[in-house]
Short mmCIF file of C-alpha atoms and ligand atoms in Angstrom, two decimals:
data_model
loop_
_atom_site.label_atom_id
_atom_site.label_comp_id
_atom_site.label_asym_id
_atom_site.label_seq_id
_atom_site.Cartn_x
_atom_site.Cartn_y
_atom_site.Cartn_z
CA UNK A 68 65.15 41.73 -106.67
CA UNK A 69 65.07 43.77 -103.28
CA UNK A 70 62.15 45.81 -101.95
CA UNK A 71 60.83 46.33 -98.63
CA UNK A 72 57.79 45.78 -96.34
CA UNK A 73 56.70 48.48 -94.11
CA UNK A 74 55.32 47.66 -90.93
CA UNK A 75 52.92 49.36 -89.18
CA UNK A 76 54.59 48.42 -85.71
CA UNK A 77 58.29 47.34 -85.68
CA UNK A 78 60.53 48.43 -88.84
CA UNK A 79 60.84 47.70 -91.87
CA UNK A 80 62.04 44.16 -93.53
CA UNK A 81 64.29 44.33 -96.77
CA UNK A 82 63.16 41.78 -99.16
CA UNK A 83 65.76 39.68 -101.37
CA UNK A 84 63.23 37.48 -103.14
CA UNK A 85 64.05 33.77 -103.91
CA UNK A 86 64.79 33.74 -107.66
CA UNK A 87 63.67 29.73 -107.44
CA UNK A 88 60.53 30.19 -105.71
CA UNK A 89 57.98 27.43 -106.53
CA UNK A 90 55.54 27.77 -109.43
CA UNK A 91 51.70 27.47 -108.87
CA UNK A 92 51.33 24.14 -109.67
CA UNK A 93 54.45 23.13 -107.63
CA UNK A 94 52.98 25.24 -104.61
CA UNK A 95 49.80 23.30 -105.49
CA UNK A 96 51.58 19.60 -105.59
CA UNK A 97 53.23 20.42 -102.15
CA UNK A 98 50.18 21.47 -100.23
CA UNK A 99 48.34 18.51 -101.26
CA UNK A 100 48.09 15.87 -98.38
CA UNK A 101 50.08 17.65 -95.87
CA UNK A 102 51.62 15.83 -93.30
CA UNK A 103 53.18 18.19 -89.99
CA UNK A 104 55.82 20.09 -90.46
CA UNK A 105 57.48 18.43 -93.77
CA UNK A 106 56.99 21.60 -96.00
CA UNK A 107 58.49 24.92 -96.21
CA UNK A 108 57.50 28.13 -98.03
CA UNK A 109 60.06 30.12 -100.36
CA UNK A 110 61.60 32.69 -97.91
CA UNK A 111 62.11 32.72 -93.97
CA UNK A 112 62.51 36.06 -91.93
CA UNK A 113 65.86 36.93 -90.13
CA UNK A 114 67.28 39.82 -87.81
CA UNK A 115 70.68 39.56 -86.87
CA UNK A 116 71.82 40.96 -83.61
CA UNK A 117 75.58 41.89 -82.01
CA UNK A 118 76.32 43.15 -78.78
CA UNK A 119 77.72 46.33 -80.42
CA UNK A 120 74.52 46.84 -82.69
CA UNK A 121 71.87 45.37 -80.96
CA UNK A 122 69.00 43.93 -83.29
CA UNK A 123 69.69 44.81 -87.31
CA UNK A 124 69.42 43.64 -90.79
CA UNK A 125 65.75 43.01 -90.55
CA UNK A 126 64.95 40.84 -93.80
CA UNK A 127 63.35 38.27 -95.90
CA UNK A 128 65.90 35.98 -97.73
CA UNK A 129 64.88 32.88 -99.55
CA UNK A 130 64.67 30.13 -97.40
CA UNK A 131 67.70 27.73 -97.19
CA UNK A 132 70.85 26.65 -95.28
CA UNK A 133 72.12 29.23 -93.20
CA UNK A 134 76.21 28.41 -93.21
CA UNK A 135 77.48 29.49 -89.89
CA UNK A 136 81.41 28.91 -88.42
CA UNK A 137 81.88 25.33 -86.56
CA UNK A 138 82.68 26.98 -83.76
CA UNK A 139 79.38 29.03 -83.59
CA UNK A 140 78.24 28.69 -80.05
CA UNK A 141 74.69 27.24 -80.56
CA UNK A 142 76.30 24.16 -82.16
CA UNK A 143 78.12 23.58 -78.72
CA UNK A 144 76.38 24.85 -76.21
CA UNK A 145 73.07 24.83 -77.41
CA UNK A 146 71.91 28.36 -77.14
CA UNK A 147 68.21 28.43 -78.50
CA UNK A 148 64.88 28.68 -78.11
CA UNK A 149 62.20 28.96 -80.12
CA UNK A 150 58.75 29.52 -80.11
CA UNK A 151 55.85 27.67 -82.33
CA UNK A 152 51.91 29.15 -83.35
CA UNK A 153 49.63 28.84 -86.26
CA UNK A 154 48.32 31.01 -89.39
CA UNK A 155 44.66 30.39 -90.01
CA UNK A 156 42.93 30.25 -93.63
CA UNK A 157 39.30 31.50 -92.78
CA UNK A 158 36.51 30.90 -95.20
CA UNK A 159 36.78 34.49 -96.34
CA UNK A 160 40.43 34.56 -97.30
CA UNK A 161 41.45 35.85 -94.39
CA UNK A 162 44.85 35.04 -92.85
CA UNK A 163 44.44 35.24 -89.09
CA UNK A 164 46.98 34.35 -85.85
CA UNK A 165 46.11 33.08 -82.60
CA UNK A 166 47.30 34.71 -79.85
CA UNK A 167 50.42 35.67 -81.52
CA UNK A 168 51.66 38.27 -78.62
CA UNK A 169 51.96 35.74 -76.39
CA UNK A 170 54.16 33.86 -77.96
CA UNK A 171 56.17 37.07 -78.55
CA UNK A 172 56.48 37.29 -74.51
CA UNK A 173 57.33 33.78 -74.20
CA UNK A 174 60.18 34.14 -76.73
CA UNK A 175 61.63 36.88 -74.93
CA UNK A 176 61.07 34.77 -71.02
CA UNK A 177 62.84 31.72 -72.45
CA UNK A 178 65.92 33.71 -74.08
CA UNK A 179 66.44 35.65 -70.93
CA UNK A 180 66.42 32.20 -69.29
CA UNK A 181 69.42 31.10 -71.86
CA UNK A 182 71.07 34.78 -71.16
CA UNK A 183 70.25 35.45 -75.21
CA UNK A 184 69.17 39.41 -76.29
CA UNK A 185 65.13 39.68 -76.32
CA UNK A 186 63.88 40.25 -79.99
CA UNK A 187 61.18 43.29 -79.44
CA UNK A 188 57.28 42.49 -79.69
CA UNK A 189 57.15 44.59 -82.19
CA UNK A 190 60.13 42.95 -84.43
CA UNK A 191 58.46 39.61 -83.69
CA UNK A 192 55.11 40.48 -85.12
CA UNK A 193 56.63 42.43 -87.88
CA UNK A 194 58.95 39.33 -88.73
CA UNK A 195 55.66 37.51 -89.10
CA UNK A 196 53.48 40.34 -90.81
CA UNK A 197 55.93 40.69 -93.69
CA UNK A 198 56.54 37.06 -94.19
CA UNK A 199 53.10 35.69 -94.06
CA UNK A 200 52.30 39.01 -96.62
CA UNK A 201 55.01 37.55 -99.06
CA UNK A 202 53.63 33.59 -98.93
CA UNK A 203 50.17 34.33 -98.01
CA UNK A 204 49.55 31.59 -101.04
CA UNK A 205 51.07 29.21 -98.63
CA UNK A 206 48.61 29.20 -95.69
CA UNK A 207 46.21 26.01 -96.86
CA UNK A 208 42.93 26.13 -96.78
CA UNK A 209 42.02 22.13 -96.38
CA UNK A 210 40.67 21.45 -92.89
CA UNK A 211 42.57 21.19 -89.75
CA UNK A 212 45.86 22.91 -91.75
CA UNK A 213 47.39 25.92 -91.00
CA UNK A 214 51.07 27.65 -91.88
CA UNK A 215 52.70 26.49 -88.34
CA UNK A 216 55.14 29.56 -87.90
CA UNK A 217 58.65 28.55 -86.12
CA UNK A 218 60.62 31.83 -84.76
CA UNK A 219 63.92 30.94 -83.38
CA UNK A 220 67.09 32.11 -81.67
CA UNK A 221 70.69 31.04 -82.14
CA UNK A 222 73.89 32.10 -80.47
CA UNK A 223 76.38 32.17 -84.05
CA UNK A 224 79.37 34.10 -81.86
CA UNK A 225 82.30 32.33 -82.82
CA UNK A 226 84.02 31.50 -79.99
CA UNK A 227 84.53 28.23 -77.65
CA UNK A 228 84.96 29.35 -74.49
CA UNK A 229 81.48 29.67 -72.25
CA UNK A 230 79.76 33.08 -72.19
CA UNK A 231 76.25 35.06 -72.70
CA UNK A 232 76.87 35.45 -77.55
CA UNK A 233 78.01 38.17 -78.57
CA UNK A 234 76.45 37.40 -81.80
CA UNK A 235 72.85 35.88 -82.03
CA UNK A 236 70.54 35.61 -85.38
CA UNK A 237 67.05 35.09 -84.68
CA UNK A 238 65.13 33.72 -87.79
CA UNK A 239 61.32 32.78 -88.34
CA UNK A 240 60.78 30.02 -91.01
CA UNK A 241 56.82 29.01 -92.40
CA UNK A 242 55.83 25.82 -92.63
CA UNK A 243 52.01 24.60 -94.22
CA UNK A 244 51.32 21.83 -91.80
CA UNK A 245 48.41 19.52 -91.59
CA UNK A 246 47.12 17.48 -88.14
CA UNK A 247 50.17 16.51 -85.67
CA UNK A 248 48.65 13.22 -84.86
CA UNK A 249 46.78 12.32 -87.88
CA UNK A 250 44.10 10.22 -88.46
CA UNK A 251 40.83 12.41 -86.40
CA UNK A 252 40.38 12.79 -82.41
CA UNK A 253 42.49 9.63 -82.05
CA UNK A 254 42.99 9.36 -78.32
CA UNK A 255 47.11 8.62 -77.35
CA UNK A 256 48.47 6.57 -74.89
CA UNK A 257 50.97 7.75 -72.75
CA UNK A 258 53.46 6.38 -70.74
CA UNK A 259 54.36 7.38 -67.20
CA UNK A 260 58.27 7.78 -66.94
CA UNK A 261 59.94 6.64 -63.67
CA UNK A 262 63.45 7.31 -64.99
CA UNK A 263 64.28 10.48 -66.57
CA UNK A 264 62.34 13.89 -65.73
CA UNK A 265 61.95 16.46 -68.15
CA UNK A 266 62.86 19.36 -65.65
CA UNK A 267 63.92 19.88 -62.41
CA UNK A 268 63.69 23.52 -59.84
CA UNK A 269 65.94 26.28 -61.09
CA UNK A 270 66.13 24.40 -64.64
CA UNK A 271 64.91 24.85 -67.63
CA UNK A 272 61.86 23.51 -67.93
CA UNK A 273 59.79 26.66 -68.60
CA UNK A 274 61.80 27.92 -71.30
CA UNK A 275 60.89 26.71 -74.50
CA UNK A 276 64.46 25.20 -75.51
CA UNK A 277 65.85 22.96 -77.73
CA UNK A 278 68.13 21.21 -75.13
CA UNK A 279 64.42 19.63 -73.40
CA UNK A 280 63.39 18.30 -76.53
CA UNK A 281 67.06 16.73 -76.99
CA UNK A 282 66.86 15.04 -73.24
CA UNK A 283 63.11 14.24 -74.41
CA UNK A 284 63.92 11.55 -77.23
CA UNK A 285 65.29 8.91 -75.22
CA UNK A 286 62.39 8.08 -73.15
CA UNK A 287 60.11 9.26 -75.88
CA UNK A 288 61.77 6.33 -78.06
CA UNK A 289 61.54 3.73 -74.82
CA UNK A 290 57.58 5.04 -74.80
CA UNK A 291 57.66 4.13 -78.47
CA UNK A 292 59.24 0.63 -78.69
CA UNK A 293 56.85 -0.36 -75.47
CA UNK A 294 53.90 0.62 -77.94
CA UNK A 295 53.22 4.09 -76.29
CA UNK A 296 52.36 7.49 -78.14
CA UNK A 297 53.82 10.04 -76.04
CA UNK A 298 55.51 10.37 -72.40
CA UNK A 299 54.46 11.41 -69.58
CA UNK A 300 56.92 13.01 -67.05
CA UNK A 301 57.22 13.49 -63.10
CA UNK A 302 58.71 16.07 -61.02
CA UNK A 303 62.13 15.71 -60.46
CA UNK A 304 62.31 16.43 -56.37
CA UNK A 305 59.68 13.58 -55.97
CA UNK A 306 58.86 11.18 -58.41
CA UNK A 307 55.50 11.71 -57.58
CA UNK A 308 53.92 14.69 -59.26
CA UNK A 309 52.38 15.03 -62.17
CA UNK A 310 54.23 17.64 -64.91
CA UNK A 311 53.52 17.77 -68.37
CA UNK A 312 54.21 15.61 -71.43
CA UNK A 313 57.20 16.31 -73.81
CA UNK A 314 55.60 19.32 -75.42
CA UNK A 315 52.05 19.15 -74.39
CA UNK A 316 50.71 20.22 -71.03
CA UNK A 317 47.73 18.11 -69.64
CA UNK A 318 44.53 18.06 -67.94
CA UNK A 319 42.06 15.40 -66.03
CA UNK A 320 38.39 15.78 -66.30
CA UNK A 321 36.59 14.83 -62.61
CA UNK A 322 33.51 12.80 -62.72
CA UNK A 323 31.88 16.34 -60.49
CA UNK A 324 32.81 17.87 -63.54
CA UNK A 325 36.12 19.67 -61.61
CA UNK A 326 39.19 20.48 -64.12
CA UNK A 327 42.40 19.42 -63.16
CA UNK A 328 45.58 21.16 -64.34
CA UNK A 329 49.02 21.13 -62.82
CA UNK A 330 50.00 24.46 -61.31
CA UNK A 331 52.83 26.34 -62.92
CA UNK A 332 55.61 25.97 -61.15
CA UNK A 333 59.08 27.20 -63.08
CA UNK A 334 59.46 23.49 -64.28
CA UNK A 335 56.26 23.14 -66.76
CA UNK A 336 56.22 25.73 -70.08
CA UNK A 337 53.21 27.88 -69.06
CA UNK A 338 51.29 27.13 -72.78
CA UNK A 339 49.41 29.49 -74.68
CA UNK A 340 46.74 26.34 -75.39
CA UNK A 341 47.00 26.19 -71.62
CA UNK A 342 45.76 29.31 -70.54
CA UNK A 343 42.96 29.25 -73.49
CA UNK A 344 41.70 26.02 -72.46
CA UNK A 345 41.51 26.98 -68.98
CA UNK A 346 39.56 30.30 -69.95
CA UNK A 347 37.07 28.17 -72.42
CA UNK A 348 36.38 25.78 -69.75
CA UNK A 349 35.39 28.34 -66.72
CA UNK A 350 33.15 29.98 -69.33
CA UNK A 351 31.13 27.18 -69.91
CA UNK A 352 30.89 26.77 -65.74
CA UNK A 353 33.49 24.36 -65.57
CA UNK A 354 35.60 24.91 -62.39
CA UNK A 355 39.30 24.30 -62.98
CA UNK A 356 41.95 24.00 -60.93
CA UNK A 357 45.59 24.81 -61.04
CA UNK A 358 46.98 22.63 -58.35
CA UNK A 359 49.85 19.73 -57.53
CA UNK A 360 48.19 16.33 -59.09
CA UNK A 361 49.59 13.51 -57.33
CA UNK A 362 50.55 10.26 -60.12
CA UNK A 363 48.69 7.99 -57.19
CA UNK A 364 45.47 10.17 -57.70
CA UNK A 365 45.08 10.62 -61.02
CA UNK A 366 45.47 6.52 -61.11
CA UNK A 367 43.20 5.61 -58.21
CA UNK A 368 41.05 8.51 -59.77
CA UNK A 369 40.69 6.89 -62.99
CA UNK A 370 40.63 3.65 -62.33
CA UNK A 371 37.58 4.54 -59.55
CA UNK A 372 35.89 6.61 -62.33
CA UNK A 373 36.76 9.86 -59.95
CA UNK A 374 38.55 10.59 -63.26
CA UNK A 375 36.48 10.31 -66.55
CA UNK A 376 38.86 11.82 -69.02
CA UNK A 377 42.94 12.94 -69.37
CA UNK A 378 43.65 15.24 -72.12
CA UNK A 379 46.84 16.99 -73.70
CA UNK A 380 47.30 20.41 -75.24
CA UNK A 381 49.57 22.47 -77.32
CA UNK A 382 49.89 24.28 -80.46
CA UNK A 383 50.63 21.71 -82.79
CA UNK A 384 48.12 18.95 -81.39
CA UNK A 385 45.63 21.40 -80.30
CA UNK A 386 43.52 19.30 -77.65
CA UNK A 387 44.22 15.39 -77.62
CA UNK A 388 42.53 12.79 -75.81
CA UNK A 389 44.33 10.26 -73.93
CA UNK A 390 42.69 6.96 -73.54
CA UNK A 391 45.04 4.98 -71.76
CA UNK A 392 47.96 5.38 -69.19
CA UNK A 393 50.64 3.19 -67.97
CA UNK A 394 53.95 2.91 -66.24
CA UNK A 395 56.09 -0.08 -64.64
CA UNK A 396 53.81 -1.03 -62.02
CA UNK A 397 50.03 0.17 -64.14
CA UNK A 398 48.43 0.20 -67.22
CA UNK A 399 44.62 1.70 -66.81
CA UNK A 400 42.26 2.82 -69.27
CA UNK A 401 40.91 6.59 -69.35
CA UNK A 402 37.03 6.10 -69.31
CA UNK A 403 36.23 3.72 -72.18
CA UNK A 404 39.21 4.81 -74.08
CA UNK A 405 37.14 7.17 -76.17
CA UNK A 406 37.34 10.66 -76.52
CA UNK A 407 34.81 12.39 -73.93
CA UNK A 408 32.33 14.79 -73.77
CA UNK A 409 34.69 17.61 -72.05
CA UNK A 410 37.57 17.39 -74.53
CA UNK A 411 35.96 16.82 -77.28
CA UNK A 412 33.75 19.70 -76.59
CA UNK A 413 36.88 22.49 -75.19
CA UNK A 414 38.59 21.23 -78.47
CA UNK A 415 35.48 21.90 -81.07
CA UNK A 416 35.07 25.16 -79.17
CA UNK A 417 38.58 26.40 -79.46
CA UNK A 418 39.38 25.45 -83.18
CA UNK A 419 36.15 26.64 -84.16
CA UNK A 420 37.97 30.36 -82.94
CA UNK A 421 40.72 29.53 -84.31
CA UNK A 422 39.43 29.14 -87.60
CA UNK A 423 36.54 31.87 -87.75
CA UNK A 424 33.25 29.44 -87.70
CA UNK A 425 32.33 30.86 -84.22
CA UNK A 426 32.70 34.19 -83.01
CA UNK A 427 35.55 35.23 -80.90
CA UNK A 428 34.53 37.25 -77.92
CA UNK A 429 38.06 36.70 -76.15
CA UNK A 430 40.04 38.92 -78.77
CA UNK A 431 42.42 36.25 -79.26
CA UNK A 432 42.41 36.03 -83.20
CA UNK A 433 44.56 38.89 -84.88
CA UNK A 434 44.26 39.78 -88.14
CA UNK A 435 47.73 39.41 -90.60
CA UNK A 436 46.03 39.59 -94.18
C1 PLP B 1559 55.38 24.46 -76.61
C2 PLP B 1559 55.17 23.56 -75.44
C3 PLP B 1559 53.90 23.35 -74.87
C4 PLP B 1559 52.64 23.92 -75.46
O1 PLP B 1559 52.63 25.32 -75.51
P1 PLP B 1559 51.61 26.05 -76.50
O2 PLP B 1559 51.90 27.49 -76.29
O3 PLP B 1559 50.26 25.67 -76.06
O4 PLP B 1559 51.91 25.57 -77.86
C5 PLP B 1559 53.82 22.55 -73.75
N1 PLP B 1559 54.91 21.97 -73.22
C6 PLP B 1559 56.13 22.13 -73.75
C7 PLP B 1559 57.29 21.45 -73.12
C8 PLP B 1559 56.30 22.94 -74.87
O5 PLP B 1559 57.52 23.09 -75.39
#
């Protein structure tokens, strides 16, 4: 069966609909007790794109393996990026994204980094508009769950030898997600990596790529065997300033009530939870600032009590505590190791946006269904 969406922005997506889409009940079963990012709804989005035809073939196709040659470029030379936001069930029905052109803009900064075509803003929210329309039954509405969104760029030119594709399909896929850490406000502990960096000047580092997660896992698993939740990581040219974690970017509360936030600087993904926190902070008279954070402050700082609270933000997570920190030669405790007031607070402030129980006076909530 083939129909089409029309958009009111980009144009229109065909429709093949998947002829084994899941029943009620079996929708039902799935969303019950949803873990992050496990699930997947019946169709995905997909635009295909050639360097003689630019972007085409806007559709929605049931959701499933998507065979591509063994010599299709991505698989080699790891030509992707993607991007990653949430659909929100509000208490009226309502399906509602946060901050969705943003992420657009990202997309298109991180695949001119990896020399891939930009997908339009307009394609992007269209690619989103017609498939959250087709599985709007698929955005939960349990607390703290959402339909986490993943849009995402190949290269599928089929060719070995080293060049910008020739051949690139960009496709969004849906998928009804519940907390990333579960279990509550659960502070993390992170550990400090000495070793490996994340990012280094003129790399990668704020493009959102699959090749950092990839050089991510092996300290992340060293953080996990020494007992730790999540890694920590230094700037390359030193060894001695403070980043961002593996997906997260992070913050330190001052005990005079000053924000601290590293300052982006080409190596650290400039997040969209980022630049909302920041925003939700100075209006309730916090002062934050963007600046280098040195590891040796923000360990004198907190084990002084300069330094009454760490946090972590992105997407998935929203706002975490941290309650402890460690490396080789330290292993301090964040305040007592509980969430504080300051976090606590920016993150009950920002989900209740993000969800419709308080008002939202920045704009940042845009309407899908
Ligand atoms: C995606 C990501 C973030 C968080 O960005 P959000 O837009 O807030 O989700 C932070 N750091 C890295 C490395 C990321 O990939």
């Amino acid at each position: 069966m083939t129909d089409t969406i029309a958009s009111s922005t980009g144009e229109a997506f065909r429709v093949v609909r998947n002829p084994h889409a899941a029943t009620d009940a079996e929708r039902a079963e799935k969303l019950r007790d949803l873990a992050f990012g496990l699930q997947f709804t019946d169709h995905m989005a997909r635009v295909t794109w050639t360097a003689d035809e630019g972007w085409h073939d806007r559709r929605i196709e049931p959701y499933g393996p998507i065979p591509m040659d063994p010599a299709a470029s991505v698989l080699h030379y790891a030509q992707e990026v993607f991007e990653g936001l949430k659909a929100y069930r509000w208490a009226d029905g309502s399906i509602r994204l946060f901050r969705p052109h943003a992420n657009a803009e990202r997309l298109q900064r991180s695949a001119w980094r990896m020399a891939l075509p930009e997908l339009s803003v307009d394609d992007f929210m269209a690619s989103i508009r017609a498939l959250v329309e087709l599985e709007h039954a698929w955005v939960p509405d349990a607390p703290e769950t959402s339909l986490y969104l993943r849009p995402f760029l190949i290269g599928t030119d089929v060719f070995l030898g080293l060049r910008a594709p020739k051949r690139v399909d960009y496709l969004l896929i849906a998928s009804p997600s519940g907390p990333y850490f579960p279990g509550g406000i659960k502070p993390v502990s992170i550990w400090v990596e000495r070793d490996y960096h994340r990012a280094g000047p003129g790399g990668t580092g704020a493009a959102k790529c699959g090749g950092n997660y990839a050089a991510s896992l092996r300290p992340q698993m060293a953080a996990y065997e020494r007992g730790f939740d999540q890694v920590l990581y230094l700037d390359a040219a030193t060894g001695s300033v403070l980043e961002e974690l593996g997906g997260m970017n992070v913050f330190a509360v001052r005990a005079d009530g000053t924000v601290l936030t590293p300052i982006i600087n080409g190596n650290i993904l400039e997040g969209v939870t980022r630049s909302s926190v920041i925003r939700l902070l100075e209006d309730q008279d916090l002062k934050v600032v963007e600046r280098d954070i040195t590891l040796a402050e923000l360990r004198q700082g907190i084990e002084d009590g300069e330094i009454t609270e760490v946090f972590a933000c992105g997407t998935a997570a929203i706002v975490t505590p941290v309650g402890r920190m460690a490396s080789t030669d330290f292993d301090v405790t964040v305040g007592d190791g509980q969430p504080g007031p300051v976090t606590a607070a920016v993150r009950e402030r920002l989900t209740a946006i993000q969800y419709g129980r308080a008002e939202d006076p920045y704009g940042w909530m845009h309407r899908v269904l």
